[in-house]
Amino acid sequence: MSMLSMRDIKRRIRAIKNIQQITRAMKMVAAAKLRRSQGQLLSSRPYFQKLEEVIGRLASAPEARNLPLIAEREVKRVGYVVITSDRGLAGPYNSNIIRVAEAALLQEHRDRSMVLIGKKGWQFFRRYPFELLEVVTDIGDEPTLLQAREISSKLVEFFLKKRVDEIQLVYMHFISALRHMPKVDQFLPIIPAPLPERVREREYLYEPEPLKVLEYLLPRYCEMRIYQALLEAKASEHAARMMAMENASKNAEEMIDQLTLSFNKARQAAITKEILEVVTGAEALKWQGQI
Amino acid sequence: MASLILEVITPLKKVLEEEVESVVVPASEGYMGVLPRHFPALALLRPGVLTYRPVGGALERMAISGGFVEVGPRKVLVLADAAEMPGEIDVERARRAMERARERLRRPHPGIDIERARLALERAKARLKVAETR
C-alpha cells in the first residue's frame, strides 16, 4: 500500500466509491422487492391456511386414504424439487439451499430424480448423474399463481404417471427479513394436516359428497403449496441480497477509510520530503557562503 | 336482527369482509341461499354471480370464478379462485373471452377441452352480468 503514489490511491478511492454506489443502490432495490414479496406472502396465507384446514378435515375420513394424491405406495424413485434463484449476488442464499439439497440427495438410498427451479441450482446439479425431469428458470421477482399452477401440474403428472413415487420440496423457508432456513417438505403424496384438537367433529352438509369435494380441492392445494414455496423462496432471496449488499457497502466504506488514511500519510510524507529538500538547499547555500 | 359475516378471499388477497343479512352463492349444483343460523355446509362453487345484502343496504353483486364456500352459523367464508367487484371488471376483455369460448363450443376441434371452454364461458357471463348492475 505504501508503494502506491498519491495519484494511484486517489484513483482507487474513486473506483471503490463507484462500487459502493452500486451496492447501495442494489440494497435499496432488494429492500423494495422484499417488501412486495412479503406483502404477497402475507396476503396469500389466509387462503392457504383455510384450504389446508378443510383438506385436513376431509382427508381424516378413511376412504380418503385411497385417493391417488394421498395414497402412499412403495417408493422406488424419489423426486427432489429444488428452488434456487436465477441471479447471484445474494450472499450465501443459494449455497445454503444447495448444501441441504445435496446432503438429502446423497443420503437418499432410493433412486433419485430432480426438478430444478432457478438457474443457480441447475448450474450446480447438472453435473450430477441424477435424472433431470424438468428445469424451470426465469420465475421473475414476483412469482405468479399461473407459474405455480404450471409447475404443480407437471409435478402431479410425474407422480400420477409413476415416474416418481414420492416428491420432496427443498426451498428456503422465510421466517423474517433476517431469518430464513432451508426446508425439506414432502409434496406428494400429500400428508394431510392433523386436525386441531379444539375442532370438534362438527357435522357438515356437503355439496357434492365429501370425497368429490376433496378430489377437487387436492390439485388446488398442490398449486397453493408450490405458490407458497415460490413466494417464500423469493422473499428470502431478496432479504439475502439486501443483507449481502449492506455488507458490501460497509466493506467498501472501510476500504475507503483505509485508503484515505494512506493517502494522507503519503501526502504528509511528500510535504516532509519537500521541506527537507528546501532546508537542505538552504543549508548548502549557507555553507557555500562561508567558503 | 341476526346477521352474518361474509368473507371472500382469493389466493392473492382478501376481497371482502362485511356484515350481511343474506348471501346467495353459485354452488356446484345450483344457487344456494344462506341466511343467519344456516346449517354448517361446505360446497364447491362454479363460476357465477355471488349476491349479498349488507345490513340495512341494497343488494350487491360480485363475479366469482369457482372455488368453495364454508358456511357456519354466523359466518360465510368464500374461497374463490378469483373474485371481482363491479368496478374492477374489464368488460371488453370479458366480452372477448365470451366470444372466444362460444366459438370454441360451436366448432369443437378434437384438441379443445370442452369443459374448459364451458367454464371460460360461464366466467365471462358472470363478469358481464355483474358489470351490468353498475
Tab-separated table of C-alpha atoms in Angstrom:
chain	number	residue	atom	x	y	z
A	1	MET	CA	0.000	0.000	0.000
A	2	SER	CA	2.788	2.414	0.883
A	3	MET	CA	4.254	1.888	-2.567
A	4	LEU	CA	1.237	3.495	-4.204
A	5	SER	CA	1.588	7.019	-5.395
A	6	MET	CA	-0.913	9.631	-4.364
A	7	ARG	CA	-2.499	9.536	-7.793
A	8	ASP	CA	-2.927	5.752	-7.617
A	9	ILE	CA	-4.556	5.997	-4.219
A	10	LYS	CA	-6.939	8.677	-5.417
A	11	ARG	CA	-7.915	6.547	-8.375
A	12	ARG	CA	-8.603	3.549	-6.155
A	13	ILE	CA	-10.733	5.569	-3.773
A	14	ARG	CA	-12.805	6.775	-6.701
A	15	ALA	CA	-13.249	3.234	-8.025
A	16	ILE	CA	-14.386	1.903	-4.645
A	17	LYS	CA	-16.791	4.797	-4.231
A	18	ASN	CA	-18.360	3.838	-7.546
A	19	ILE	CA	-18.738	0.235	-6.435
A	20	GLN	CA	-20.252	1.383	-3.177
A	21	GLN	CA	-22.823	3.442	-5.033
A	22	ILE	CA	-23.855	0.361	-6.956
A	23	THR	CA	-24.074	-1.887	-3.895
A	24	ARG	CA	-26.084	0.765	-2.061
A	25	ALA	CA	-28.498	1.027	-4.977
A	26	MET	CA	-28.840	-2.762	-5.155
A	27	LYS	CA	-29.569	-2.855	-1.453
A	28	MET	CA	-32.371	-0.304	-1.849
A	29	VAL	CA	-33.841	-2.216	-4.782
A	30	ALA	CA	-33.702	-5.511	-2.867
A	31	ALA	CA	-35.375	-3.875	0.138
A	32	ALA	CA	-38.229	-2.602	-2.029
A	33	LYS	CA	-38.670	-6.009	-3.663
A	34	LEU	CA	-38.570	-7.707	-0.278
A	35	ARG	CA	-41.431	-5.541	0.922
A	36	ARG	CA	-43.533	-6.532	-2.078
A	37	SER	CA	-42.725	-10.223	-1.696
A	38	GLN	CA	-43.604	-10.097	1.965
A	39	GLY	CA	-46.912	-8.447	1.108
A	40	GLN	CA	-47.640	-11.136	-1.476
A	41	LEU	CA	-46.796	-13.851	1.024
A	42	LEU	CA	-48.916	-12.330	3.752
A	43	SER	CA	-51.998	-11.862	1.591
A	44	SER	CA	-51.899	-15.422	0.254
A	45	ARG	CA	-51.710	-17.004	3.698
A	46	PRO	CA	-55.374	-16.848	4.828
A	47	TYR	CA	-56.490	-18.712	1.700
A	48	PHE	CA	-53.760	-21.306	2.033
A	49	GLN	CA	-54.407	-21.943	5.716
A	50	LYS	CA	-58.142	-22.374	5.240
A	51	LEU	CA	-57.569	-24.757	2.341
A	52	GLU	CA	-55.130	-26.745	4.456
A	53	GLU	CA	-57.617	-26.946	7.325
A	54	VAL	CA	-60.512	-28.084	5.131
A	55	ILE	CA	-58.341	-30.714	3.473
A	56	GLY	CA	-57.171	-31.947	6.854
A	57	ARG	CA	-60.790	-32.360	7.891
A	58	LEU	CA	-61.934	-34.075	4.702
A	59	ALA	CA	-58.894	-36.332	4.500
A	60	SER	CA	-59.424	-37.696	8.005
A	61	ALA	CA	-62.119	-39.965	6.541
A	62	PRO	CA	-60.687	-43.475	6.000
A	63	GLU	CA	-61.809	-43.721	2.362
A	64	ALA	CA	-59.778	-40.599	1.552
A	65	ARG	CA	-56.580	-42.608	2.074
A	66	ASN	CA	-57.133	-44.277	-1.263
A	67	LEU	CA	-57.204	-41.112	-3.355
A	68	PRO	CA	-54.259	-41.140	-5.790
A	69	LEU	CA	-52.700	-37.927	-4.454
A	70	ILE	CA	-52.853	-39.086	-0.833
A	71	ALA	CA	-52.298	-42.844	-1.101
A	72	GLU	CA	-48.798	-43.978	-0.235
A	73	ARG	CA	-47.186	-46.623	-2.388
A	74	GLU	CA	-43.905	-48.435	-2.441
A	75	VAL	CA	-41.249	-45.857	-3.231
A	76	LYS	CA	-38.775	-46.831	-5.908
A	77	ARG	CA	-37.900	-43.372	-7.083
A	78	VAL	CA	-37.945	-40.058	-5.219
A	79	GLY	CA	-38.181	-36.719	-6.980
A	80	TYR	CA	-36.425	-33.736	-5.429
A	81	VAL	CA	-37.660	-30.281	-6.364
A	82	VAL	CA	-35.007	-27.688	-5.537
A	83	ILE	CA	-35.847	-23.992	-5.636
A	84	THR	CA	-32.894	-21.625	-6.083
A	85	SER	CA	-32.596	-18.160	-7.621
A	86	ASP	CA	-31.714	-17.211	-11.192
A	87	ARG	CA	-29.368	-14.435	-10.173
A	88	GLY	CA	-26.423	-14.406	-7.815
A	89	LEU	CA	-25.087	-11.657	-5.533
A	90	ALA	CA	-27.378	-12.886	-2.806
A	91	GLY	CA	-24.792	-13.869	-0.221
A	92	PRO	CA	-24.981	-17.466	0.977
A	93	TYR	CA	-28.631	-17.879	-0.180
A	94	ASN	CA	-28.057	-20.365	-2.994
A	95	SER	CA	-25.169	-22.239	-1.422
A	96	ASN	CA	-27.263	-22.857	1.704
A	97	ILE	CA	-30.104	-24.359	-0.297
A	98	ILE	CA	-27.775	-26.375	-2.486
A	99	ARG	CA	-25.905	-27.740	0.529
A	100	VAL	CA	-29.108	-29.010	2.148
A	101	ALA	CA	-30.420	-30.437	-1.138
A	102	GLU	CA	-27.121	-32.160	-1.874
A	103	ALA	CA	-26.994	-33.709	1.597
A	104	ALA	CA	-30.551	-35.004	1.243
A	105	LEU	CA	-29.813	-36.443	-2.209
A	106	LEU	CA	-26.604	-38.131	-1.129
A	107	GLN	CA	-28.249	-39.705	1.898
A	108	GLU	CA	-31.137	-40.997	-0.204
A	109	HIS	CA	-30.784	-44.720	-0.805
A	110	ARG	CA	-33.624	-44.986	-3.324
A	111	ASP	CA	-33.438	-43.861	-6.953
A	112	ARG	CA	-33.408	-40.122	-7.402
A	113	SER	CA	-34.777	-37.651	-9.947
A	114	MET	CA	-34.623	-33.886	-9.892
A	115	VAL	CA	-36.743	-30.923	-10.823
A	116	LEU	CA	-34.726	-27.707	-10.731
A	117	ILE	CA	-36.283	-24.305	-10.366
A	118	GLY	CA	-33.745	-21.487	-10.773
A	119	LYS	CA	-30.514	-21.238	-12.780
A	120	LYS	CA	-28.185	-21.499	-9.810
A	121	GLY	CA	-29.428	-24.940	-8.834
A	122	TRP	CA	-29.192	-26.097	-12.424
A	123	GLN	CA	-25.612	-24.855	-12.781
A	124	PHE	CA	-24.701	-26.896	-9.742
A	125	PHE	CA	-26.689	-30.088	-10.159
A	126	ARG	CA	-26.376	-30.594	-13.903
A	127	ARG	CA	-23.043	-32.367	-13.363
A	128	TYR	CA	-24.690	-34.908	-11.064
A	129	PRO	CA	-25.827	-38.224	-12.502
A	130	PHE	CA	-29.470	-37.827	-11.376
A	131	GLU	CA	-32.255	-37.880	-13.923
A	132	LEU	CA	-33.485	-34.337	-14.642
A	133	LEU	CA	-37.242	-34.308	-15.044
A	134	GLU	CA	-37.693	-30.605	-15.539
A	135	VAL	CA	-35.821	-27.292	-15.366
A	136	VAL	CA	-37.731	-24.064	-14.784
A	137	THR	CA	-35.923	-20.714	-14.949
A	138	ASP	CA	-36.863	-17.026	-15.103
A	139	ILE	CA	-39.514	-17.010	-12.419
A	140	GLY	CA	-39.013	-13.255	-12.057
A	141	ASP	CA	-39.231	-11.048	-8.998
A	142	GLU	CA	-42.879	-11.738	-8.254
A	143	PRO	CA	-43.929	-15.360	-8.734
A	144	THR	CA	-47.448	-15.689	-10.131
A	145	LEU	CA	-50.199	-18.164	-9.436
A	146	LEU	CA	-50.055	-19.192	-13.084
A	147	GLN	CA	-46.385	-20.177	-12.815
A	148	ALA	CA	-47.152	-22.178	-9.679
A	149	ARG	CA	-50.048	-23.883	-11.460
A	150	GLU	CA	-47.852	-24.943	-14.382
A	151	ILE	CA	-45.124	-26.329	-12.141
A	152	SER	CA	-47.625	-28.074	-9.894
A	153	SER	CA	-49.497	-29.751	-12.727
A	154	LYS	CA	-46.227	-31.130	-14.111
A	155	LEU	CA	-45.241	-32.494	-10.713
A	156	VAL	CA	-48.664	-34.062	-10.203
A	157	GLU	CA	-48.361	-35.667	-13.629
A	158	PHE	CA	-44.914	-37.112	-12.845
A	159	PHE	CA	-46.406	-38.568	-9.694
A	160	LEU	CA	-49.579	-39.975	-11.230
A	161	LYS	CA	-47.692	-41.478	-14.180
A	162	LYS	CA	-45.376	-43.137	-11.657
A	163	ARG	CA	-42.195	-41.549	-12.929
A	164	VAL	CA	-41.644	-40.811	-9.235
A	165	ASP	CA	-43.394	-42.326	-6.216
A	166	GLU	CA	-42.674	-39.515	-3.805
A	167	ILE	CA	-41.791	-35.833	-4.235
A	168	GLN	CA	-39.759	-33.753	-1.791
A	169	LEU	CA	-39.633	-29.980	-1.948
A	170	VAL	CA	-36.399	-28.180	-0.981
A	171	TYR	CA	-36.752	-24.420	-0.608
A	172	MET	CA	-35.873	-21.518	1.648
A	173	HIS	CA	-38.416	-21.078	4.412
A	174	PHE	CA	-38.948	-17.384	5.113
A	175	ILE	CA	-39.197	-16.503	8.803
A	176	SER	CA	-38.312	-12.820	8.804
A	177	ALA	CA	-36.164	-10.380	6.848
A	178	LEU	CA	-33.215	-11.507	8.960
A	179	ARG	CA	-34.010	-15.197	9.288
A	180	HIS	CA	-34.619	-17.855	6.665
A	181	MET	CA	-33.961	-21.555	6.803
A	182	PRO	CA	-33.632	-24.266	4.158
A	183	LYS	CA	-36.507	-26.711	4.443
A	184	VAL	CA	-37.256	-30.161	3.027
A	185	ASP	CA	-41.000	-30.859	2.830
A	186	GLN	CA	-42.870	-33.798	1.389
A	187	PHE	CA	-45.017	-32.569	-1.500
A	188	LEU	CA	-46.562	-35.830	-2.741
A	189	PRO	CA	-48.208	-37.989	-1.621
A	190	ILE	CA	-49.997	-35.331	0.399
A	191	ILE	CA	-49.733	-35.698	4.152
A	192	PRO	CA	-52.970	-34.105	5.389
A	193	ALA	CA	-52.570	-31.638	8.241
A	194	PRO	CA	-53.680	-33.184	11.543
A	195	LEU	CA	-56.961	-31.855	12.871
A	196	PRO	CA	-56.510	-29.232	15.568
A	197	GLU	CA	-57.664	-30.542	18.944
A	198	ARG	CA	-60.234	-27.857	19.551
A	199	VAL	CA	-62.131	-28.508	16.326
A	200	ARG	CA	-64.948	-30.761	17.407
A	201	GLU	CA	-66.220	-33.159	14.819
A	202	ARG	CA	-68.890	-30.856	13.505
A	203	GLU	CA	-71.482	-32.187	11.187
A	204	TYR	CA	-71.410	-30.658	7.738
A	205	LEU	CA	-73.662	-30.636	4.775
A	206	TYR	CA	-71.525	-31.353	1.727
A	207	GLU	CA	-72.271	-30.458	-1.841
A	208	PRO	CA	-71.309	-32.596	-3.716
A	209	GLU	CA	-70.303	-35.529	-1.461
A	210	PRO	CA	-67.174	-35.087	0.704
A	211	LEU	CA	-64.874	-37.280	-1.376
A	212	LYS	CA	-65.752	-35.356	-4.546
A	213	VAL	CA	-65.055	-32.065	-2.804
A	214	LEU	CA	-61.720	-33.394	-1.624
A	215	GLU	CA	-60.816	-34.653	-5.087
A	216	TYR	CA	-61.482	-31.199	-6.481
A	217	LEU	CA	-59.518	-29.425	-3.747
A	218	LEU	CA	-56.362	-31.560	-3.739
A	219	PRO	CA	-54.873	-30.231	-7.014
A	220	ARG	CA	-55.669	-26.689	-5.806
A	221	TYR	CA	-53.834	-27.434	-2.626
A	222	CYS	CA	-50.781	-28.625	-4.582
A	223	GLU	CA	-50.782	-25.405	-6.595
A	224	MET	CA	-51.017	-23.328	-3.472
A	225	ARG	CA	-48.150	-25.183	-1.852
A	226	ILE	CA	-45.898	-24.524	-4.824
A	227	TYR	CA	-47.056	-20.908	-4.858
A	228	GLN	CA	-46.226	-20.539	-1.159
A	229	ALA	CA	-42.817	-22.161	-1.627
A	230	LEU	CA	-42.021	-19.880	-4.580
A	231	LEU	CA	-43.079	-16.814	-2.598
A	232	GLU	CA	-41.096	-17.802	0.473
A	233	ALA	CA	-38.023	-18.574	-1.629
A	234	LYS	CA	-38.320	-15.244	-3.414
A	235	ALA	CA	-38.780	-13.229	-0.228
A	236	SER	CA	-35.744	-14.988	1.277
A	237	GLU	CA	-33.714	-14.274	-1.854
A	238	HIS	CA	-34.492	-10.559	-1.727
A	239	ALA	CA	-33.721	-10.490	2.003
A	240	ALA	CA	-30.407	-12.308	1.475
A	241	ARG	CA	-29.446	-9.949	-1.337
A	242	MET	CA	-30.310	-6.957	0.790
A	243	MET	CA	-28.035	-8.193	3.571
A	244	ALA	CA	-25.224	-9.083	1.173
A	245	MET	CA	-25.322	-5.606	-0.376
A	246	GLU	CA	-25.446	-3.996	3.049
A	247	ASN	CA	-22.253	-5.844	3.977
A	248	ALA	CA	-20.606	-4.973	0.688
A	249	SER	CA	-21.387	-1.289	1.227
A	250	LYS	CA	-19.907	-1.461	4.715
A	251	ASN	CA	-16.754	-3.155	3.467
A	252	ALA	CA	-16.377	-0.512	0.795
A	253	GLU	CA	-16.688	2.156	3.477
A	254	GLU	CA	-13.884	0.522	5.449
A	255	MET	CA	-11.626	0.316	2.420
A	256	ILE	CA	-12.259	3.947	1.612
A	257	ASP	CA	-11.310	4.912	5.179
A	258	GLN	CA	-8.076	2.939	4.973
A	259	LEU	CA	-7.146	4.340	1.598
A	260	THR	CA	-7.893	7.873	2.754
A	261	LEU	CA	-5.533	7.298	5.665
A	262	SER	CA	-2.825	6.044	3.293
A	263	PHE	CA	-3.460	8.999	1.041
A	264	ASN	CA	-2.997	11.442	3.932
A	265	LYS	CA	0.154	9.652	5.029
A	266	ALA	CA	1.551	9.813	1.516
A	267	ARG	CA	0.701	13.498	1.298
A	268	GLN	CA	2.353	14.117	4.659
A	269	ALA	CA	5.437	12.237	3.500
A	270	ALA	CA	5.601	14.282	0.321
A	271	ILE	CA	5.343	17.552	2.243
A	272	THR	CA	8.014	16.451	4.699
A	273	LYS	CA	10.242	15.495	1.844
A	274	GLU	CA	9.761	18.873	0.177
A	275	ILE	CA	10.523	20.759	3.373
A	276	LEU	CA	13.576	18.613	3.875
A	277	GLU	CA	14.764	19.475	0.384
A	278	VAL	CA	14.258	23.195	0.946
A	279	VAL	CA	16.074	23.083	4.251
A	280	THR	CA	18.898	21.028	2.804
A	281	GLY	CA	19.201	23.500	-0.080
A	282	ALA	CA	19.320	26.454	2.275
A	283	GLU	CA	21.906	24.750	4.431
A	284	ALA	CA	24.005	24.041	1.359
A	285	LEU	CA	23.834	27.699	0.318
A	286	LYS	CA	24.857	28.751	3.814
A	287	TRP	CA	27.884	26.516	3.600
A	288	GLN	CA	28.786	27.900	0.169
A	289	GLY	CA	28.620	31.451	1.540
A	290	GLN	CA	31.029	30.559	4.258
A	291	ILE	CA	33.622	29.301	1.891
B	1	MET	CA	-81.642	-8.562	13.837
B	2	ALA	CA	-79.425	-11.564	13.162
B	3	SER	CA	-76.617	-11.087	10.706
B	4	LEU	CA	-73.756	-12.982	9.097
B	5	ILE	CA	-70.145	-12.161	8.408
B	6	LEU	CA	-69.348	-12.637	4.724
B	7	GLU	CA	-65.690	-13.077	3.954
B	8	VAL	CA	-64.360	-13.512	0.429
B	9	ILE	CA	-60.701	-14.418	-0.025
B	10	THR	CA	-58.650	-15.360	-3.073
B	11	PRO	CA	-55.076	-16.663	-3.259
B	12	LEU	CA	-53.977	-13.077	-3.893
B	13	LYS	CA	-55.895	-11.134	-1.253
B	14	LYS	CA	-58.887	-10.704	0.989
B	15	VAL	CA	-61.535	-9.194	-1.238
B	16	LEU	CA	-64.316	-8.542	1.234
B	17	GLU	CA	-65.279	-8.811	4.891
B	18	GLU	CA	-68.682	-7.415	5.672
B	19	GLU	CA	-71.709	-7.902	7.899
B	20	VAL	CA	-74.596	-9.053	5.765
B	21	GLU	CA	-78.226	-10.163	6.108
B	22	SER	CA	-78.148	-12.786	3.389
B	23	VAL	CA	-75.878	-14.337	0.763
B	24	VAL	CA	-76.545	-16.312	-2.406
B	25	VAL	CA	-73.617	-18.307	-3.791
B	26	PRO	CA	-73.263	-20.157	-7.119
B	27	ALA	CA	-72.793	-23.663	-5.686
B	28	SER	CA	-71.870	-26.543	-7.957
B	29	GLU	CA	-75.412	-27.907	-8.000
B	30	GLY	CA	-77.329	-24.662	-8.177
B	31	TYR	CA	-77.573	-21.344	-6.385
B	32	MET	CA	-77.566	-21.673	-2.615
B	33	GLY	CA	-79.140	-19.067	-0.353
B	34	VAL	CA	-77.682	-18.531	3.098
B	35	LEU	CA	-79.387	-16.777	5.999
B	36	PRO	CA	-78.109	-16.477	9.580
B	37	ARG	CA	-78.064	-19.754	11.556
B	38	HIS	CA	-77.704	-21.858	8.436
B	39	PHE	CA	-76.704	-25.470	8.924
B	40	PRO	CA	-72.886	-25.872	8.589
B	41	ALA	CA	-72.095	-26.640	4.967
B	42	LEU	CA	-69.188	-26.989	2.611
B	43	ALA	CA	-69.908	-26.609	-1.077
B	44	LEU	CA	-67.921	-26.275	-4.271
B	45	LEU	CA	-68.604	-23.207	-6.364
B	46	ARG	CA	-68.840	-22.852	-10.101
B	47	PRO	CA	-68.185	-19.608	-11.952
B	48	GLY	CA	-71.141	-17.323	-11.357
B	49	VAL	CA	-72.569	-14.361	-9.502
B	50	LEU	CA	-72.412	-14.025	-5.743
B	51	THR	CA	-75.186	-11.811	-4.354
B	52	TYR	CA	-75.288	-10.395	-0.855
B	53	ARG	CA	-77.225	-7.817	1.115
B	54	PRO	CA	-75.187	-5.725	3.541
B	55	VAL	CA	-77.013	-4.995	6.809
B	56	GLY	CA	-79.596	-2.308	6.031
B	57	GLY	CA	-78.304	-1.927	2.469
B	58	ALA	CA	-79.209	-2.801	-1.092
B	59	LEU	CA	-78.186	-5.993	-2.922
B	60	GLU	CA	-74.596	-6.129	-4.087
B	61	ARG	CA	-73.042	-8.435	-6.640
B	62	MET	CA	-69.656	-9.936	-7.263
B	63	ALA	CA	-68.286	-12.202	-10.003
B	64	ILE	CA	-66.736	-15.444	-8.742
B	65	SER	CA	-64.646	-17.888	-10.810
B	66	GLY	CA	-65.035	-21.147	-8.941
B	67	GLY	CA	-63.686	-22.212	-5.571
B	68	PHE	CA	-65.570	-23.310	-2.486
B	69	VAL	CA	-67.616	-21.957	0.373
B	70	GLU	CA	-67.728	-22.867	4.038
B	71	VAL	CA	-70.914	-21.918	5.851
B	72	GLY	CA	-71.023	-21.661	9.624
B	73	PRO	CA	-73.873	-20.444	11.849
B	74	ARG	CA	-72.584	-16.871	11.835
B	75	LYS	CA	-70.125	-16.818	9.014
B	76	VAL	CA	-69.896	-17.452	5.291
B	77	LEU	CA	-66.349	-17.927	4.071
B	78	VAL	CA	-65.872	-17.944	0.305
B	79	LEU	CA	-62.532	-19.147	-1.035
B	80	ALA	CA	-62.670	-18.076	-4.647
B	81	ASP	CA	-60.124	-18.625	-7.418
B	82	ALA	CA	-60.841	-15.034	-8.404
B	83	ALA	CA	-63.462	-12.520	-7.292
B	84	GLU	CA	-64.276	-9.154	-8.804
B	85	MET	CA	-66.479	-6.274	-7.709
B	86	PRO	CA	-68.467	-4.463	-10.418
B	87	GLY	CA	-65.938	-1.628	-10.724
B	88	GLU	CA	-62.996	-3.960	-11.263
B	89	ILE	CA	-64.306	-5.812	-14.279
B	90	ASP	CA	-62.762	-5.332	-17.682
B	91	VAL	CA	-65.936	-5.522	-19.780
B	92	GLU	CA	-64.109	-5.536	-23.099
B	93	ARG	CA	-61.940	-8.454	-22.049
B	94	ALA	CA	-64.878	-10.418	-20.694
B	95	ARG	CA	-66.760	-9.878	-23.948
B	96	ARG	CA	-63.820	-11.132	-25.994
B	97	ALA	CA	-63.451	-14.161	-23.706
B	98	MET	CA	-67.138	-14.935	-24.150
B	99	GLU	CA	-66.865	-14.765	-27.947
B	100	ARG	CA	-63.821	-16.984	-27.924
B	101	ALA	CA	-65.450	-19.577	-25.669
B	102	ARG	CA	-68.667	-19.575	-27.734
B	103	GLU	CA	-66.677	-20.019	-30.913
B	104	ARG	CA	-64.860	-22.982	-29.412
B	105	LEU	CA	-68.035	-24.628	-28.246
B	106	ARG	CA	-69.770	-24.090	-31.579
B	107	ARG	CA	-66.993	-25.741	-33.555
B	108	PRO	CA	-65.164	-28.071	-31.202
B	109	HIS	CA	-61.796	-29.183	-32.522
B	110	PRO	CA	-60.544	-32.503	-31.270
B	111	GLY	CA	-57.748	-30.700	-29.413
B	112	ILE	CA	-60.098	-28.486	-27.452
B	113	ASP	CA	-61.006	-29.053	-23.856
B	114	ILE	CA	-64.782	-28.614	-23.906
B	115	GLU	CA	-65.085	-28.480	-20.140
B	116	ARG	CA	-62.541	-25.670	-20.011
B	117	ALA	CA	-64.281	-23.700	-22.716
B	118	ARG	CA	-67.581	-24.095	-20.895
B	119	LEU	CA	-66.060	-22.816	-17.664
B	120	ALA	CA	-64.484	-19.894	-19.507
B	121	LEU	CA	-67.879	-19.054	-20.971
B	122	GLU	CA	-69.522	-19.161	-17.547
B	123	ARG	CA	-66.811	-16.944	-16.087
B	124	ALA	CA	-67.225	-14.373	-18.833
B	125	LYS	CA	-71.028	-14.409	-18.470
B	126	ALA	CA	-70.782	-13.899	-14.705
B	127	ARG	CA	-68.412	-10.975	-15.169
B	128	LEU	CA	-70.663	-9.296	-17.706
B	129	LYS	CA	-73.733	-9.790	-15.552
B	130	VAL	CA	-72.019	-8.201	-12.573
B	131	ALA	CA	-70.628	-5.344	-14.643
B	132	GLU	CA	-74.134	-4.541	-15.912
B	133	THR	CA	-75.507	-3.916	-12.438
B	134	ARG	CA	-73.484	-0.792	-12.010
